[in-house]
Coordinates of C-alpha atoms in Angstrom, one line a residue:
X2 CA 126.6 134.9 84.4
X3 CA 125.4 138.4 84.0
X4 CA 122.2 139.7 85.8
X5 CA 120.2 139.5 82.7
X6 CA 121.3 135.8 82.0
X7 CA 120.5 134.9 86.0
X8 CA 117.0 136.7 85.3
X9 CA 116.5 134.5 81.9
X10 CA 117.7 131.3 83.2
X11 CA 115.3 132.0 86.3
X12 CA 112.2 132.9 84.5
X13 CA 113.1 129.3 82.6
X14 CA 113.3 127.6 85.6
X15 CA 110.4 128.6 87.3
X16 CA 108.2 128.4 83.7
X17 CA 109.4 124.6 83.3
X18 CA 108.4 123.9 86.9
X19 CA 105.4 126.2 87.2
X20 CA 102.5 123.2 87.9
X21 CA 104.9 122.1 90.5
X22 CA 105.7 125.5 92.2
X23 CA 101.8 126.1 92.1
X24 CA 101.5 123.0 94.8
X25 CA 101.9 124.4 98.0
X26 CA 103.9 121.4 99.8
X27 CA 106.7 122.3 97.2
X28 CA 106.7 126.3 96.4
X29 CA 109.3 127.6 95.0
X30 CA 111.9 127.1 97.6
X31 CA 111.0 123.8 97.8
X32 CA 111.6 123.1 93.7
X33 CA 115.4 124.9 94.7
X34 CA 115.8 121.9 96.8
X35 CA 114.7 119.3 94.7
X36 CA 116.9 121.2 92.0
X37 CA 119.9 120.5 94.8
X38 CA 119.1 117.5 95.8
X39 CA 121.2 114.8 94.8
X40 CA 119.9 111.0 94.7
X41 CA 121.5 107.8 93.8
X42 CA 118.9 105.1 92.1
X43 CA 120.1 101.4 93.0
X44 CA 119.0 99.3 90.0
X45 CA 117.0 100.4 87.2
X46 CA 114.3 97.8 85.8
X47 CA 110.9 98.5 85.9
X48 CA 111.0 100.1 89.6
X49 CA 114.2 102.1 89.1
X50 CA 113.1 103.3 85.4
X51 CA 109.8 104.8 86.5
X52 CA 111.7 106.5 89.3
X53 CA 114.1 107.7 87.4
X54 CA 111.9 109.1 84.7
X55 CA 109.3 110.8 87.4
X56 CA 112.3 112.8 89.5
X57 CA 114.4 113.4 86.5
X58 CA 110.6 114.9 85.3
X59 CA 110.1 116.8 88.7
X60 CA 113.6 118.7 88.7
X61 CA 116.2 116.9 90.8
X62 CA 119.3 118.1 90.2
X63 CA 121.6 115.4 89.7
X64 CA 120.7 111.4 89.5
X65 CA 123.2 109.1 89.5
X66 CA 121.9 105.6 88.2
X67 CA 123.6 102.1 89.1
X68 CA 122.5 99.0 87.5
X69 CA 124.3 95.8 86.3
X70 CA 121.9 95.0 83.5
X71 CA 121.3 95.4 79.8
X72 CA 117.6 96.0 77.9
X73 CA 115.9 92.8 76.6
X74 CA 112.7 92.7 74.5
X75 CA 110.7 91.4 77.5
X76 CA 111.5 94.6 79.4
X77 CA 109.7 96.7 77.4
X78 CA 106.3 96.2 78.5
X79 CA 107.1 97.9 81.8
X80 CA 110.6 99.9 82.1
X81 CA 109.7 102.7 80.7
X82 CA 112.4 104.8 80.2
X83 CA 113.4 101.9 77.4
X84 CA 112.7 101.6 73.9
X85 CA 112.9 98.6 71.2
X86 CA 116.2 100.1 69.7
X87 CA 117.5 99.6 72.9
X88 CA 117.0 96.0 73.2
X89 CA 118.5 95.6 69.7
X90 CA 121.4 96.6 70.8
X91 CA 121.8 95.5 74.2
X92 CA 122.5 99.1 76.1
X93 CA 123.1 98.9 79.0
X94 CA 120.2 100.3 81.0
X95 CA 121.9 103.1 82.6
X96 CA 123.0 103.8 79.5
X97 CA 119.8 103.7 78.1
X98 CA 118.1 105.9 81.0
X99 CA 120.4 108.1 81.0
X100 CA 120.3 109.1 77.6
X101 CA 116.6 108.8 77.4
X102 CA 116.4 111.6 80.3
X103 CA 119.4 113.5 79.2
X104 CA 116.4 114.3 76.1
X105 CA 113.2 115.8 78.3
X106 CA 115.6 117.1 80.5
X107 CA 119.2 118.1 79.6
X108 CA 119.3 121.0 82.8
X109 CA 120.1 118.0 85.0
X110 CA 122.8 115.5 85.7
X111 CA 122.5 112.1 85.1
X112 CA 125.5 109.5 86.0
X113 CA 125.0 106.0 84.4
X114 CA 127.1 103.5 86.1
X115 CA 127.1 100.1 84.9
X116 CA 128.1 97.9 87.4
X117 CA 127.0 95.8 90.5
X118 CA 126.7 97.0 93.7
X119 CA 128.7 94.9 95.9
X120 CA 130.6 95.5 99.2
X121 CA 134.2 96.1 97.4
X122 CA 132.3 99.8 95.5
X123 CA 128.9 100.5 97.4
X124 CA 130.8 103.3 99.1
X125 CA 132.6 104.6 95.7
X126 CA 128.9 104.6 94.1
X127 CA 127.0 106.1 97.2
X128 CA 129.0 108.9 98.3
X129 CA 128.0 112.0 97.6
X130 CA 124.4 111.5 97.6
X131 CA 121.4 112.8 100.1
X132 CA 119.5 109.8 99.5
X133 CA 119.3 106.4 98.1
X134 CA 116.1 104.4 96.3
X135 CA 115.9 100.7 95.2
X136 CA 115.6 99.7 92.5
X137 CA 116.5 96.6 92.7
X138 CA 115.3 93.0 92.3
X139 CA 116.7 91.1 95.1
X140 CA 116.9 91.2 99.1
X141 CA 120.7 90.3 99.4
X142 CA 121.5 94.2 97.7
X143 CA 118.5 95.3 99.5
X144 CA 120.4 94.5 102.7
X145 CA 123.6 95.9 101.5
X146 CA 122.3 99.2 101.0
X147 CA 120.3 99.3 104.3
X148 CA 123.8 98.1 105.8
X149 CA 125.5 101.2 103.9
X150 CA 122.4 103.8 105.0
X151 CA 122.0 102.6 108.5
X152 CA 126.0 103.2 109.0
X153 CA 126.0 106.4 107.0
X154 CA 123.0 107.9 109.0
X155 CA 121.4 108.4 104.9
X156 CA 117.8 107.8 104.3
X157 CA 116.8 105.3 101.9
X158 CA 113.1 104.1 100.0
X159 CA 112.8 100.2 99.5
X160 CA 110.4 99.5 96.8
X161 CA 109.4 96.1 94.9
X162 CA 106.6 95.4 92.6
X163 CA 106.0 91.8 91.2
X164 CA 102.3 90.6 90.1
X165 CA 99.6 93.4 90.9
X166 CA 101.4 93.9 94.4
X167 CA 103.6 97.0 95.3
X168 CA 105.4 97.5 98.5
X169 CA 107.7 100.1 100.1
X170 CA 109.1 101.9 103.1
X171 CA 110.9 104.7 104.0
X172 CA 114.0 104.3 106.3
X173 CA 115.3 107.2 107.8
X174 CA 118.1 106.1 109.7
X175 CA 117.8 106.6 113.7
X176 CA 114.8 107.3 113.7
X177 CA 112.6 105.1 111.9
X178 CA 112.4 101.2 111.6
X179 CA 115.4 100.1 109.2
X180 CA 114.5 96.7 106.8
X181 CA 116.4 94.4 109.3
X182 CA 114.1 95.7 111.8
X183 CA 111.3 94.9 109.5
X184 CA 112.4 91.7 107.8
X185 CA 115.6 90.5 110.3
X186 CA 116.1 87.5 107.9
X187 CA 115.9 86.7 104.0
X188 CA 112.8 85.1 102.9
X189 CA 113.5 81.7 102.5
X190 CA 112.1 79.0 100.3
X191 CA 110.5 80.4 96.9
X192 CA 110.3 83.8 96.3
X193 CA 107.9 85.1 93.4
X194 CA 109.5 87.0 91.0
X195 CA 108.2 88.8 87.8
X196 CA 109.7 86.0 85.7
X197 CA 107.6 83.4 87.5
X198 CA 104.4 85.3 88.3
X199 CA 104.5 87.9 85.8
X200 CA 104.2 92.1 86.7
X201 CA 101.5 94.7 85.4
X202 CA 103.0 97.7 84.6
X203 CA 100.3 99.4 86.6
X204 CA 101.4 97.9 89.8
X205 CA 105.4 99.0 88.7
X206 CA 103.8 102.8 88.5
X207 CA 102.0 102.9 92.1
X208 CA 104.7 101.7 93.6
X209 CA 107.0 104.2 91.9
X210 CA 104.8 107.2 92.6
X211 CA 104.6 106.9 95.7
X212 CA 108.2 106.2 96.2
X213 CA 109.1 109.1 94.2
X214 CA 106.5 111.5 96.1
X215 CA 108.0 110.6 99.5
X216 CA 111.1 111.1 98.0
X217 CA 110.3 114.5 96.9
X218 CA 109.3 115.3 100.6
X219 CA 112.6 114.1 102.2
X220 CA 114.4 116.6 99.4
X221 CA 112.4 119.4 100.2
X222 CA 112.6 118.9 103.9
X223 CA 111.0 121.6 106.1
X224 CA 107.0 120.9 106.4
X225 CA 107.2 118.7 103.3
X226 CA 108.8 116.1 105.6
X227 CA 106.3 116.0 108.5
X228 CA 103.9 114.5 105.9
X229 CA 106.5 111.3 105.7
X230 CA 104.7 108.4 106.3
X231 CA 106.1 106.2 108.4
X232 CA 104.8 102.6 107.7
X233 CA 105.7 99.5 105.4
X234 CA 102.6 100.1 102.9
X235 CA 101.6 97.6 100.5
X236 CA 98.9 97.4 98.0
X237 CA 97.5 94.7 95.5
X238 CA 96.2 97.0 92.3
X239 CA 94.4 94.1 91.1
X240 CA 92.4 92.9 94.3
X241 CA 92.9 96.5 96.2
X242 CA 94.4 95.0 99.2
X243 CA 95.8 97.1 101.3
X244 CA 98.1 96.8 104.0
X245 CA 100.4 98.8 106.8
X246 CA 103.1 98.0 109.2
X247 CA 104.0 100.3 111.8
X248 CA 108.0 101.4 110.7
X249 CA 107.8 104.7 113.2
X250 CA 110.5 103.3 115.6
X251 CA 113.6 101.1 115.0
X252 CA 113.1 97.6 116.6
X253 CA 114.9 96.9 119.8
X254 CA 118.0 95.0 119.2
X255 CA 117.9 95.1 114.9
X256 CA 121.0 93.6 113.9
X257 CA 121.6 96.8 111.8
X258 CA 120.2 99.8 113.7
X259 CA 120.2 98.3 117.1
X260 CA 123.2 96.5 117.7
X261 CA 125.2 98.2 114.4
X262 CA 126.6 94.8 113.3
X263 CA 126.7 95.6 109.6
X264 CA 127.4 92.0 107.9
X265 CA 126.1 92.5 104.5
X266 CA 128.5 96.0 104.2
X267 CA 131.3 93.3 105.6
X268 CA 130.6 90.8 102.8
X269 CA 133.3 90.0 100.3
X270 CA 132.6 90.2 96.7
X271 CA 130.4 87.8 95.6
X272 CA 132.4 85.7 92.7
X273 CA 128.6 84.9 91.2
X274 CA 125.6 85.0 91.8
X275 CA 122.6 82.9 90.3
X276 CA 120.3 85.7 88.6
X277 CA 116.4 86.4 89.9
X278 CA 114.5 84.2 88.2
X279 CA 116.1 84.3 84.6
X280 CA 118.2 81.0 84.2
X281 CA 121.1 83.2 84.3
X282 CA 124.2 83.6 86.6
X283 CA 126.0 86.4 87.0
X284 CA 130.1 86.3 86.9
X285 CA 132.0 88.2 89.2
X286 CA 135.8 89.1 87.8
X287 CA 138.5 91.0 89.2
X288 CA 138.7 94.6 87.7
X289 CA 140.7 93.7 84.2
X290 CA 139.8 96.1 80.4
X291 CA 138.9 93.4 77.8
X292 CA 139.5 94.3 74.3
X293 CA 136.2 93.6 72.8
X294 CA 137.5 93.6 69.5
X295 CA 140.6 91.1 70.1
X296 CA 137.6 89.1 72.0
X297 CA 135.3 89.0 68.9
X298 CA 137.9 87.6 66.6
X299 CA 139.0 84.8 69.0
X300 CA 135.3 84.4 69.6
X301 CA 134.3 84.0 66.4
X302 CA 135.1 80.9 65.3
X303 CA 133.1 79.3 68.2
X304 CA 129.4 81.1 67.8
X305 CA 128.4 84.3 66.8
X306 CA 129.6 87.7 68.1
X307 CA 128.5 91.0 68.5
X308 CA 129.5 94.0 70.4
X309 CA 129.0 98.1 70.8
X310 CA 131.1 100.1 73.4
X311 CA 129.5 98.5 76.3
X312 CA 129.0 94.8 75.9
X313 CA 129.6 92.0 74.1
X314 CA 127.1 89.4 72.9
X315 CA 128.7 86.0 72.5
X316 CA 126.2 82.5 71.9
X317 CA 127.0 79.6 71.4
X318 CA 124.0 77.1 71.6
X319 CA 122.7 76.6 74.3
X320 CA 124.3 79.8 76.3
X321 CA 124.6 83.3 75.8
X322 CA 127.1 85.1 77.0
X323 CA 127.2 89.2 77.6
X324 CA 130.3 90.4 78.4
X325 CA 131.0 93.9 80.1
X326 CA 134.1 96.1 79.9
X327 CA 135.3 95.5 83.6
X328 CA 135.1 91.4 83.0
X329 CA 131.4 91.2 84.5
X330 CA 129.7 88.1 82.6
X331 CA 126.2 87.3 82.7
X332 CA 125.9 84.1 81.7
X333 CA 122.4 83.0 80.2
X334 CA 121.3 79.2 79.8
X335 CA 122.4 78.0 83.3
X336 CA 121.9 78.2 86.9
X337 CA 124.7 76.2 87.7
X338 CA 127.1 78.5 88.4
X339 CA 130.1 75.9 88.0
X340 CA 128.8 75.2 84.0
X341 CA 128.9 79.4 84.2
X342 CA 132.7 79.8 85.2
X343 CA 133.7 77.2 82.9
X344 CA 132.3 78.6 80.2
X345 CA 133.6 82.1 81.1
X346 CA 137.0 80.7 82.2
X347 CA 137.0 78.5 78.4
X348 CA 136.1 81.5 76.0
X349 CA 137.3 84.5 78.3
X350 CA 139.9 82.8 80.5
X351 CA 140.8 82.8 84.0

């Protein structure tokens, strides 16, 4: 690029970014590094959409966003990087995310990768990046991705939101507490979820914010990241509850940090897993293309069919059945993950 082109494509830069260069914990060096920094988003629901959309927003230069999902009507109320088209068609949300951010800002990168993050790929979807942020809805990938951080010395931001409550904590690896050294076990027993105790969208947007700021400091390092805080920090919107844990040291003898026994990251692939909350569960296949179209027509006579270039919509009353590219089923109508397989294994095969 010529000197004139640098100067224009300079003077655009720093005019997009101008209310963000004005703040003096960021600057102008400090919106160069965001525009280098590179950040992987685990998950992209209500928590991961909101983060997406507010770093995409604030300059980063490249997002790559995993999720295993697709848009439904009843997302819409809160993940919102999605719109009602969206849900018509079933996209995929990182499909859907990244397009919608690809249109307010098309001088980044977004990756969409549709797929689960499970042992077998967390390193093939992780590499590369300077820091991860969860968007997830569940502690079993929670744990794999502190597993994957802890051993790969790369900060991380858990974040959850269900109700009015928000919650999240930075990890820096080595030098903070890590989630095992905050919660060494699972919860156990019920756990609330946004499909049994509903979510305000306000609660989804603190939580977020503040996610994305710290992230933000971590990116432009320097003085930016003195101001880390360095505490599990939760908040009720509704009640205005607040509440902090001391995270500023890892705990003597964590499982993860401590004693570096990473058993998540060891994990085998999951064959299924029983979906948070929304009577669905969640097949598992080997790595095989399907052929949606030779699919629908042996489909058809069974239910009704649908499908675009990234899933495929079978039902067939009671269940309903979306079908991915890769052979990833998500079977809704069932918790029992035996009735799942055999209806995956009867009109998908085995």
């Amino acid at each position: 690029m010529t000197s004139l082109g640098q100067g224009v494509e300079k003077e655009k830069f720093e005019e997009r970014y101008s209310r963000q260069i004005l703040f003096r914990g960021i600057g102008a060096e400090g919106q160069r590094r965001l525009a280098a920094g590179r950040v992987a988003i685990v998950g992209c629901g209500a928590t991961g959409s909101a983060l997406a959309s507010l770093l995409a927003r604030a300059g980063v230069g490249k997002l790559r966003i995993i999720d295993r999902d697709y848009v439904e009507a009843s997302n819409l109320q809160r993940q919102s990087l999605f719109e009602e088209k969206d849900a018509a068609e079933s996209l995929p949300k990182a499909i859907a995310a990244a397009r919608k951010i690809s249109a307010f800002n098309s001088e980044i990168v977004v990756e969409a990768k549709v797929e689960d993050v499970v042992p077998g790929n967390i390193h093939g979807l992780l590499e590369g990046m300077d820091l991860i942020l969860d968007g997830t809805d569940n502690f079993e990938t929670r744990y794999l991705v502190n597993d994957y951080a802890v051993e790969s010395s790369l900060p991380w931001i858990y974040a959850a939101a269900v109700g009015s409550y928000g919650v999240t904590l930075n990890v820096l690896p080595g030098k903070t507490a890590c989630l095992a050294c905050i919660f060494p076990d699972a919860p156990r027993g019920m756990v609330e979820t946004c499909e049994t105790s509903g979510i305000l969208n306000t609660a989804v947007n603190l939580v977020a914010s503040i996610a994305a700021t710290e992230a933000m400091k971590l990116l432009v390092g320097g003085k930016a990241a003195e101001h880390l805080r360095k505490t599990l920090w939760s908040f009720d919107a509704w009640t205005n509850e607040v509440a902090e844990i001391s995270a500023a040291n890892p705990r003597a003898g964590c499982r993860a940090c401590g004693q570096r026994d990473f058993v998540y990251l060891a994990g085998e692939g999951r064959p299924h897993i029983t979906m948070c909350g929304r009577n669905s569960v969640q097949i598992h296949e080997r790595a095989r293309p399907i052929d949606f179209f030779e699919l629908q027509l042996r489909l058809e006579a069974h239910g009704v069919v649908r499908h675009n270039e990234f899933v495929l919509k079978f039902w067939h009353e009671p269940y309903e059945m979306t079908l991915f590219p890769d052979g990833r089923a998500i079977i809704k109508g069932t918790t029992d993950t035996g009735v799942a397989r055999s209806l995956y294994a009867r009109y998908v095969g085995s």
